[in-house]
Amino acid sequence: MLSEILWIFTALLVAVYVYFRRQYRFWKELGVPFVTPTFPLGNVTDSVAVGTHFSYVMRNLYERTKHEKYIGIYFFQSPCLLINCPEIAKTILVRDFNYFMDRGVFYNEKLDPLSANLFFMEGQKWRNLRAKISPTFTSGKLKILFHTVTAVSEELLNYISESLEVSSSGKYLEIKDLMARFTTDVIGCTAFGINCDSLHNPQNEFRKMGNRLVNITKSRAVALFLGMINRTLAQKLGLRFTLKNDADFFMNVIRQTISQREQDKIKRNDFMDLMIQLKNKGHLEDTESTDEGTEALTFEEIAAQCWVFYFAGFETSSTTITIALHQLSVHEDVQEKAREEVRRILEKHDGKLTYEAVMEMEYLSQIVNETLRLFPPVGTIHRISNQDYRLPNGAIMPKGTFIVIPSLAYQYDEDVFPNAHHFDPERFTDNARAGRHNFSFIPFGEGPRICVGMRFGQMVVKIALAQILSRYHFTLSERTSTELEINSTAFLHTPKNDIWLNLTPIH
C-alpha cells in the first residue's frame, strides 16, 4: 500500500515537473530575453521561500536585467513580463491601456462582496464604476473634506500634547501606530461620518480591523499571492481577500449608516453622502447623468467602495506620514527648511491652515514626493493583457499574460536618481523633474487607473506634517534606527518596527 502511494506521488511530481518545464519555454519561444526560472517557484523564490518583500525581489531582477527594455520571468509556472523601461511602462499604462486595462487580481463578488471594488474590478464594470467615483475627488469636494481632516489633525495635536511620556532624555512618542490611529479617524469621519476616536481608544473595532488587514500571517500572504497569480485556483479554493468576520462587521456598519441617514435625512457632505447619491440616482447631484454607467449602485457595491477607501486610505497615508517624520528627524536641516515654509505661508494666511495654504506649501510637497520615492506604499504595478498583444520584437504575447512594472526599482535607479538611497527633496524641484522621464516616478500608478484618491491622500499627509512641524521640533529616539526595515509579509511597503521620536514643543 505504501509503495503504491509513493508511486502515485512520484508520478504526480514528475507530471507537475514536466508541465512546469514546458511552461518555462514560453519566453524563449517568443524570442524574449528571460531570467532562468527555478522549479517550482520560478523567479520568486526569494519572496516565497526566503521572505523578501515582493517589491525588492522585482527590484533585484530589474537591477540584474535593466540593460534590456523588458524581460521574461515566471511566478511559479505563470509567465510574466517585467517592464524595465519607463517609456514602455507609459505605453502599457496609457497609450495601449485598452490592452492592459485590468490588474489581474482575483476577486469574487458572491463570496467576498467587498473585493468587488474599484481597485480589483475589471473591464466595462470598472469603467462604469470609475466614471461614477471620479467626481467624488474633485477640488471642490476636497475643499469640503479639508475642514473635517483639519479638525481631526487638531485632535491629533491635542493627543500628542497630553500623552507625551517624559524620560531622562526628554519627551518621546511612538508614531507608527499613532499615525495609523490618526488616519483611521480621518477615514472614519470623512468617509462614514463616524467618530472612531482611535486616538483615545486604539482598541475600537475599526482600528483592530485595520491591524488585521495590514498585519497578515506569512501563510495567508503566500495564499493570497498564489491566488493573485492563479485566479482559477483562488476561485476553486474560495479564497477571500477580506476575512469573513471583518467583512460582516464592515457591511453592518455601512448598512446601519445608510439606513440612519436616509431615515433621519442626515447630510454630512462626506464620502458616504456621495455614495448614497450614487445608490439612489446613479450619479452625483452636481454632475450630469451620462449614458455610460448611469445605473445606480447596489448596497454591496457601495460597501465595497467604502471598504477600499478605508483600507487604501488609512494605511498608505499613515505610512507616508510616519516615514516622512522619520526622515525629517534624521535630516534636521530639511526639517527646519520645511518648518520655515509652513510658518511663512501660515503668516500669509493670518495664521490659519486653509486649503489654499496647504496647496502653496511646495517644499512640503517635495518632501512627500521624496518620501514616496524611497518608500512607496505600493512598490509594483500589475496588469494583465486582455487580448493578444504585439511586443516590440514583433512576437505576439497571448491574452492573459501578466505584466509587472517595478516602480520601486525605477525610483532607486542610480542612473536616474544619483545617490538614490539618500533622502533629498531637491530631486522634486521643477528643474530636476524636467530632466528625467516622467514615468520614472509613479507611486500612485499612471494612466486611466491612476489612484483615484491620490489628491485626497496627499492632502491628508500635508495637513498632518504641517501641523506637527508648526508645533514641534523632533529628533530620532535612540530606540529607532536611522535605517528602516520593511515588513516582508505585508502587501504594502510598510516599516516593520515601531518608530520613536523625541519631540520638543515650539513656543
Coordinates of N, CA and C in Angstrom, one line a residue, residues 130-298:
R130 N -15.6 53.6 -12.3 CA -14.7 54.7 -12.3 C -15.4 56.0 -12.7
A131 N -16.2 56.0 -13.7 CA -16.9 57.2 -14.1 C -17.8 57.7 -13.0
K132 N -18.4 56.9 -12.2 CA -19.2 57.3 -11.1 C -18.4 57.9 -9.9
I133 N -17.2 57.2 -9.6 CA -16.5 57.5 -8.4 C -15.6 58.8 -8.6
S134 N -15.0 58.9 -9.8 CA -14.0 60.0 -10.0 C -14.5 61.4 -9.6
P135 N -15.8 61.8 -9.8 CA -16.2 63.1 -9.4 C -16.2 63.3 -7.9
T136 N -16.1 62.3 -7.1 CA -16.1 62.4 -5.6 C -14.8 63.0 -5.1
F137 N -13.7 63.1 -6.0 CA -12.4 63.6 -5.6 C -12.0 64.9 -6.3
T138 N -13.0 65.7 -6.8 CA -12.6 67.0 -7.4 C -12.1 68.0 -6.4
S139 N -11.6 69.1 -6.8 CA -11.1 70.1 -5.9 C -12.2 70.6 -5.0
G140 N -13.4 70.8 -5.5 CA -14.5 71.3 -4.7 C -14.8 70.3 -3.6
K141 N -14.8 69.0 -3.9 CA -15.1 68.0 -2.9 C -14.0 68.0 -1.8
L142 N -12.8 68.1 -2.3 CA -11.6 68.1 -1.3 C -11.7 69.2 -0.4
K143 N -12.1 70.4 -0.9 CA -12.2 71.6 0.0 C -13.2 71.4 1.1
I144 N -14.3 70.7 0.8 CA -15.3 70.3 1.8 C -14.7 69.4 2.8
L145 N -14.0 68.4 2.4 CA -13.4 67.4 3.3 C -12.3 68.0 4.1
F146 N -11.6 69.0 3.6 CA -10.5 69.6 4.2 C -10.8 70.0 5.6
H147 N -11.9 70.6 5.9 CA -12.2 71.1 7.2 C -12.4 69.9 8.2
T148 N -12.9 68.8 7.7 CA -13.0 67.6 8.6 C -11.6 67.1 8.9
V149 N -10.7 67.0 7.9 CA -9.4 66.5 8.2 C -8.6 67.4 9.2
T150 N -8.7 68.7 9.0 CA -8.0 69.6 9.9 C -8.6 69.5 11.3
A151 N -9.9 69.2 11.5 CA -10.4 69.1 12.8 C -9.8 67.8 13.5
V152 N -9.7 66.7 12.7 CA -9.1 65.5 13.3 C -7.6 65.8 13.6
S153 N -6.9 66.6 12.7 CA -5.5 66.9 13.0 C -5.3 67.7 14.3
E154 N -6.3 68.5 14.6 CA -6.3 69.3 15.9 C -6.4 68.3 17.0
E155 N -7.2 67.3 16.9 CA -7.4 66.3 17.9 C -6.0 65.5 18.1
L156 N -5.3 65.3 16.9 CA -4.0 64.7 17.0 C -3.0 65.5 17.8
L157 N -3.0 66.8 17.5 CA -2.1 67.7 18.3 C -2.4 67.7 19.8
N158 N -3.7 67.7 20.1 CA -4.1 67.7 21.5 C -3.7 66.4 22.2
Y159 N -3.8 65.3 21.4 CA -3.4 64.0 22.0 C -1.9 64.0 22.2
I160 N -1.1 64.5 21.2 CA 0.3 64.5 21.4 C 0.7 65.3 22.6
S161 N 0.1 66.5 22.8 CA 0.4 67.3 23.9 C 0.1 66.7 25.2
E162 N -1.0 65.9 25.3 CA -1.5 65.3 26.5 C -0.7 64.1 26.9
S163 N -0.2 63.3 25.9 CA 0.2 62.0 26.2 C 1.7 61.8 26.0
L164 N 2.5 62.8 25.7 CA 3.9 62.7 25.6 C 4.5 62.1 26.9
E165 N 5.2 61.1 26.8 CA 5.9 60.5 28.0 C 7.2 61.3 28.3
V166 N 7.5 61.4 29.5 CA 8.7 62.1 29.9 C 9.8 61.1 30.4
S167 N 10.9 61.2 29.7 CA 12.0 60.3 30.1 C 13.2 61.1 30.4
S168 N 14.3 60.5 30.8 CA 15.5 61.2 31.1 C 16.1 62.0 30.0
S169 N 15.7 61.5 28.7 CA 16.2 62.2 27.5 C 15.3 63.2 26.9
G170 N 14.1 63.4 27.6 CA 13.1 64.3 27.1 C 11.8 63.7 26.8
K171 N 11.0 64.3 25.9 CA 9.7 63.7 25.6 C 9.7 62.9 24.3
Y172 N 9.2 61.7 24.3 CA 9.2 60.8 23.1 C 7.9 60.2 22.9
L173 N 7.7 59.7 21.6 CA 6.4 59.2 21.2 C 6.6 58.1 20.1
E174 N 5.8 57.1 20.2 CA 5.8 56.1 19.1 C 4.8 56.5 18.0
I175 N 5.3 56.8 16.8 CA 4.5 57.5 15.8 C 3.9 56.5 14.8
K176 N 4.4 55.4 14.6 CA 3.8 54.5 13.6 C 2.4 54.1 13.9
D177 N 2.1 53.6 15.1 CA 0.8 53.3 15.5 C -0.1 54.5 15.6
L178 N 0.5 55.6 16.2 CA -0.3 56.9 16.4 C -0.8 57.4 15.0
M179 N 0.1 57.4 14.0 CA -0.4 57.9 12.7 C -1.4 57.0 12.1
A180 N -1.4 55.7 12.3 CA -2.4 54.8 11.8 C -3.7 55.1 12.5
R181 N -3.7 55.4 13.8 CA -4.9 55.8 14.5 C -5.5 57.1 14.0
F182 N -4.6 58.0 13.7 CA -5.0 59.3 13.2 C -5.7 59.2 11.9
T183 N -5.1 58.4 10.9 CA -5.7 58.3 9.6 C -6.9 57.4 9.7
T184 N -7.0 56.5 10.6 CA -8.3 55.7 10.8 C -9.4 56.7 11.2
D185 N -9.1 57.6 12.1 CA -10.1 58.6 12.5 C -10.5 59.5 11.3
V186 N -9.5 59.9 10.5 CA -9.7 60.7 9.3 C -10.7 60.0 8.4
I187 N -10.4 58.7 8.0 CA -11.3 58.0 7.1 C -12.6 57.8 7.7
G188 N -12.7 57.5 9.1 CA -14.0 57.3 9.7 C -14.8 58.5 9.6
C189 N -14.2 59.7 9.8 CA -15.0 61.0 9.7 C -15.4 61.3 8.3
T190 N -14.4 61.3 7.4 CA -14.6 61.8 6.0 C -15.4 60.8 5.2
A191 N -15.2 59.5 5.4 CA -15.9 58.5 4.6 C -17.3 58.1 5.2
F192 N -17.4 58.0 6.5 CA -18.6 57.4 7.1 C -19.3 58.3 8.0
G193 N -18.7 59.5 8.4 CA -19.3 60.3 9.4 C -19.3 59.7 10.7
I194 N -18.3 58.8 11.0 CA -18.3 58.1 12.3 C -17.0 58.6 13.1
N195 N -17.2 58.9 14.3 CA -16.1 59.3 15.2 C -15.5 58.0 15.8
C196 N -14.5 57.5 15.2 CA -13.9 56.2 15.7 C -13.1 56.5 17.0
D197 N -12.6 57.7 17.1 CA -11.8 58.1 18.3 C -10.7 57.1 18.5
S198 N -10.0 56.6 17.5 CA -8.9 55.7 17.6 C -7.7 56.3 18.4
L199 N -7.6 57.6 18.4 CA -6.5 58.3 19.1 C -6.6 58.0 20.6
H200 N -7.8 58.0 21.1 CA -8.0 57.8 22.6 C -8.4 56.3 22.8
N201 N -8.9 55.6 21.8 CA -9.4 54.3 22.0 C -8.9 53.4 20.9
P202 N -7.6 53.0 21.0 CA -6.9 52.2 20.0 C -7.5 50.8 19.8
Q203 N -8.3 50.4 20.8 CA -8.9 49.0 20.7 C -10.3 49.0 20.1
N204 N -10.7 50.2 19.5 CA -12.0 50.1 18.8 C -12.0 49.2 17.6
E205 N -13.2 48.8 17.2 CA -13.3 47.7 16.2 C -12.7 48.1 14.9
F206 N -12.8 49.4 14.5 CA -12.3 49.9 13.2 C -10.8 49.7 13.2
R207 N -10.1 50.1 14.3 CA -8.7 50.1 14.4 C -8.2 48.7 14.4
K208 N -8.9 47.8 15.2 CA -8.5 46.4 15.2 C -8.6 45.7 13.9
M209 N -9.6 46.1 13.1 CA -9.8 45.6 11.8 C -8.7 46.0 10.9
G210 N -8.3 47.3 11.0 CA -7.1 47.8 10.2 C -5.9 47.0 10.5
N211 N -5.6 46.7 11.8 CA -4.5 45.9 12.2 C -4.5 44.6 11.5
R212 N -5.7 43.9 11.5 CA -5.8 42.6 10.8 C -5.5 42.7 9.3
L213 N -6.0 43.7 8.7 CA -5.8 43.9 7.3 C -4.3 44.0 6.9
V214 N -3.6 44.7 7.8 CA -2.2 45.1 7.5 C -1.2 44.0 7.9
N215 N -1.5 43.5 9.1 CA -0.5 42.5 9.7 C -1.0 41.1 9.5
I216 N -0.9 40.6 8.3 CA -1.3 39.3 8.0 C -0.2 38.3 8.2
T217 N -0.6 37.0 8.4 CA 0.4 36.0 8.6 C 1.2 35.6 7.4
K218 N 2.3 35.0 7.5 CA 3.1 34.6 6.4 C 2.3 33.6 5.5
S219 N 1.6 32.7 6.1 CA 0.9 31.6 5.4 C -0.3 32.3 4.6
R220 N -0.9 33.3 5.2 CA -2.0 34.0 4.4 C -1.4 34.8 3.3
A221 N -0.3 35.4 3.5 CA 0.4 36.2 2.5 C 0.7 35.3 1.3
V222 N 1.2 34.2 1.5 CA 1.5 33.2 0.4 C 0.3 32.8 -0.3
A223 N -0.8 32.5 0.5 CA -2.0 32.0 -0.1 C -2.6 33.1 -1.0
L224 N -2.6 34.4 -0.6 CA -3.1 35.5 -1.4 C -2.3 35.7 -2.6
F225 N -1.0 35.5 -2.4 CA -0.1 35.7 -3.6 C -0.4 34.6 -4.6
L226 N -0.6 33.4 -4.2 CA -0.9 32.3 -5.1 C -2.2 32.6 -5.8
G227 N -3.2 33.1 -5.1 CA -4.5 33.5 -5.7 C -4.4 34.6 -6.7
M228 N -3.4 35.5 -6.5 CA -3.2 36.6 -7.4 C -2.7 36.1 -8.8
I229 N -1.8 35.1 -8.7 CA -1.2 34.6 -10.0 C -2.0 33.5 -10.6
N230 N -3.0 32.9 -9.9 CA -3.8 31.9 -10.4 C -5.3 32.1 -9.9
R231 N -6.0 32.9 -10.7 CA -7.3 33.3 -10.3 C -8.3 32.1 -10.3
T232 N -8.1 31.1 -11.2 CA -8.9 29.9 -11.2 C -8.8 29.1 -9.9
L233 N -7.5 29.0 -9.5 CA -7.3 28.3 -8.3 C -7.9 29.0 -7.1
A234 N -7.8 30.3 -7.1 CA -8.3 31.1 -6.0 C -9.9 30.9 -5.9
Q235 N -10.5 30.9 -7.1 CA -12.0 30.7 -7.1 C -12.3 29.3 -6.5
K236 N -11.6 28.3 -7.0 CA -11.9 26.9 -6.5 C -11.7 26.8 -5.0
L237 N -10.7 27.4 -4.5 CA -10.4 27.3 -3.1 C -11.2 28.2 -2.2
G238 N -12.0 29.1 -2.9 CA -12.9 30.0 -2.1 C -12.1 31.0 -1.3
L239 N -10.9 31.4 -1.9 CA -10.0 32.4 -1.2 C -10.7 33.7 -1.1
R240 N -10.6 34.3 0.1 CA -11.2 35.7 0.3 C -10.0 36.6 0.6
F241 N -10.2 37.9 0.1 CA -9.2 38.9 0.4 C -9.5 39.5 1.8
T242 N -10.8 39.5 2.1 CA -11.3 40.1 3.4 C -11.8 38.9 4.3
L243 N -11.3 38.9 5.5 CA -11.8 37.8 6.4 C -13.3 38.0 6.6
K244 N -14.0 36.9 6.8 CA -15.5 37.0 6.9 C -16.0 37.8 8.0
N245 N -15.4 37.7 9.2 CA -15.8 38.5 10.3 C -15.6 40.0 10.1
D246 N -14.5 40.3 9.5 CA -14.3 41.7 9.2 C -15.3 42.2 8.1
A247 N -15.5 41.4 7.1 CA -16.5 41.8 6.1 C -17.9 42.0 6.7
D248 N -18.3 41.1 7.6 CA -19.6 41.2 8.2 C -19.7 42.4 9.0
F249 N -18.7 42.7 9.8 CA -18.7 43.9 10.7 C -18.8 45.2 9.8
F250 N -18.0 45.2 8.8 CA -17.9 46.4 7.9 C -19.2 46.7 7.2
M251 N -19.8 45.6 6.6 CA -21.0 45.8 5.9 C -22.2 46.1 6.8
N252 N -22.2 45.7 8.0 CA -23.2 46.1 9.0 C -23.1 47.6 9.3
V253 N -21.8 48.0 9.5 CA -21.6 49.5 9.8 C -22.2 50.3 8.6
I254 N -21.9 49.9 7.4 CA -22.3 50.7 6.2 C -23.8 50.6 6.1
R255 N -24.4 49.4 6.4 CA -25.9 49.3 6.3 C -26.6 50.2 7.3
Q256 N -26.1 50.2 8.5 CA -26.7 51.0 9.6 C -26.5 52.5 9.3
T257 N -25.3 52.9 8.8 CA -25.1 54.3 8.5 C -26.0 54.8 7.4
I258 N -26.2 54.0 6.3 CA -27.1 54.4 5.2 C -28.5 54.5 5.7
S259 N -28.9 53.5 6.5 CA -30.3 53.4 7.0 C -30.6 54.7 7.9
Q260 N -29.7 55.0 8.8 CA -29.9 56.1 9.7 C -30.0 57.4 8.9
R261 N -29.1 57.6 7.9 CA -29.0 58.9 7.2 C -30.3 59.0 6.4
E262 N -30.7 58.0 5.7 CA -31.9 58.1 4.9 C -33.2 58.3 5.7
Q263 N -33.2 57.6 6.8 CA -34.4 57.7 7.7 C -34.5 59.1 8.3
D264 N -33.4 59.6 8.8 CA -33.4 60.9 9.5 C -33.0 62.1 8.6
K265 N -32.8 61.8 7.3 CA -32.5 62.8 6.3 C -31.2 63.6 6.7
I266 N -30.2 62.8 7.1 CA -28.9 63.4 7.6 C -28.0 63.7 6.4
K267 N -27.4 64.9 6.3 CA -26.4 65.1 5.2 C -25.2 65.7 5.9
R268 N -24.0 65.1 5.6 CA -22.8 65.5 6.2 C -21.7 65.9 5.2
N269 N -22.0 66.0 3.9 CA -21.1 66.4 2.9 C -19.8 65.6 3.0
D270 N -19.9 64.3 3.1 CA -18.8 63.4 3.2 C -18.9 62.3 2.1
F271 N -17.9 61.4 2.1 CA -17.9 60.4 1.0 C -19.2 59.5 1.1
M272 N -19.7 59.2 2.3 CA -20.9 58.4 2.4 C -22.1 59.1 1.7
D273 N -22.2 60.4 1.9 CA -23.3 61.2 1.2 C -23.2 61.0 -0.3
L274 N -22.0 61.0 -0.8 CA -21.8 60.8 -2.3 C -22.2 59.4 -2.7
M275 N -21.8 58.4 -1.9 CA -22.2 57.0 -2.2 C -23.7 56.8 -2.2
I276 N -24.4 57.5 -1.2 CA -25.9 57.4 -1.2 C -26.5 58.0 -2.4
Q277 N -25.9 59.1 -2.9 CA -26.4 59.7 -4.1 C -26.3 58.7 -5.3
L278 N -25.1 58.0 -5.4 CA -24.9 57.0 -6.4 C -25.8 55.9 -6.3
K279 N -26.2 55.5 -5.1 CA -27.2 54.4 -4.8 C -28.6 54.8 -5.3
N280 N -28.9 56.0 -5.1 CA -30.3 56.5 -5.3 C -30.5 57.0 -6.7
K281 N -29.5 57.6 -7.3 CA -29.6 58.3 -8.6 C -28.7 57.7 -9.7
G282 N -27.6 57.1 -9.3 CA -26.7 56.6 -10.3 C -25.6 57.6 -10.7
H283 N -25.7 58.8 -10.2 CA -24.7 59.9 -10.4 C -24.8 60.9 -9.3
L284 N -23.8 61.8 -9.2 CA -23.8 62.8 -8.2 C -24.8 63.9 -8.5
E285 N -25.3 64.6 -7.5 CA -26.3 65.6 -7.7 C -25.8 66.8 -8.5
D286 N -24.5 67.1 -8.4 CA -23.9 68.2 -9.1 C -23.2 67.9 -10.4
T287 N -23.4 66.6 -10.9 CA -22.9 66.2 -12.2 C -24.1 65.7 -13.0
E288 N -23.8 65.8 -14.3 CA -24.9 65.4 -15.3 C -24.8 63.9 -15.5
S289 N -26.0 63.3 -15.6 CA -26.0 61.9 -15.9 C -25.5 61.6 -17.4
T290 N -24.7 60.6 -17.6 CA -24.2 60.2 -18.9 C -24.7 58.9 -19.3
D291 N -24.6 58.5 -20.5 CA -25.0 57.2 -21.0 C -24.2 56.1 -20.4
E292 N -22.9 56.4 -20.0 CA -22.0 55.3 -19.6 C -22.2 55.2 -18.0
G293 N -22.6 54.1 -17.6 CA -22.6 53.8 -16.2 C -23.6 54.5 -15.3
T294 N -24.8 54.8 -15.9 CA -25.8 55.6 -15.1 C -26.6 54.7 -14.1
E295 N -26.5 53.4 -14.2 CA -27.2 52.5 -13.3 C -26.8 52.8 -11.9
A296 N -27.8 52.8 -11.0 CA -27.5 53.1 -9.6 C -26.6 52.0 -9.0
L297 N -25.8 52.3 -8.0 CA -25.0 51.3 -7.3 C -25.9 50.5 -6.3
T298 N -25.6 49.3 -6.2 CA -26.2 48.4 -5.2 C -25.6 48.7 -3.8

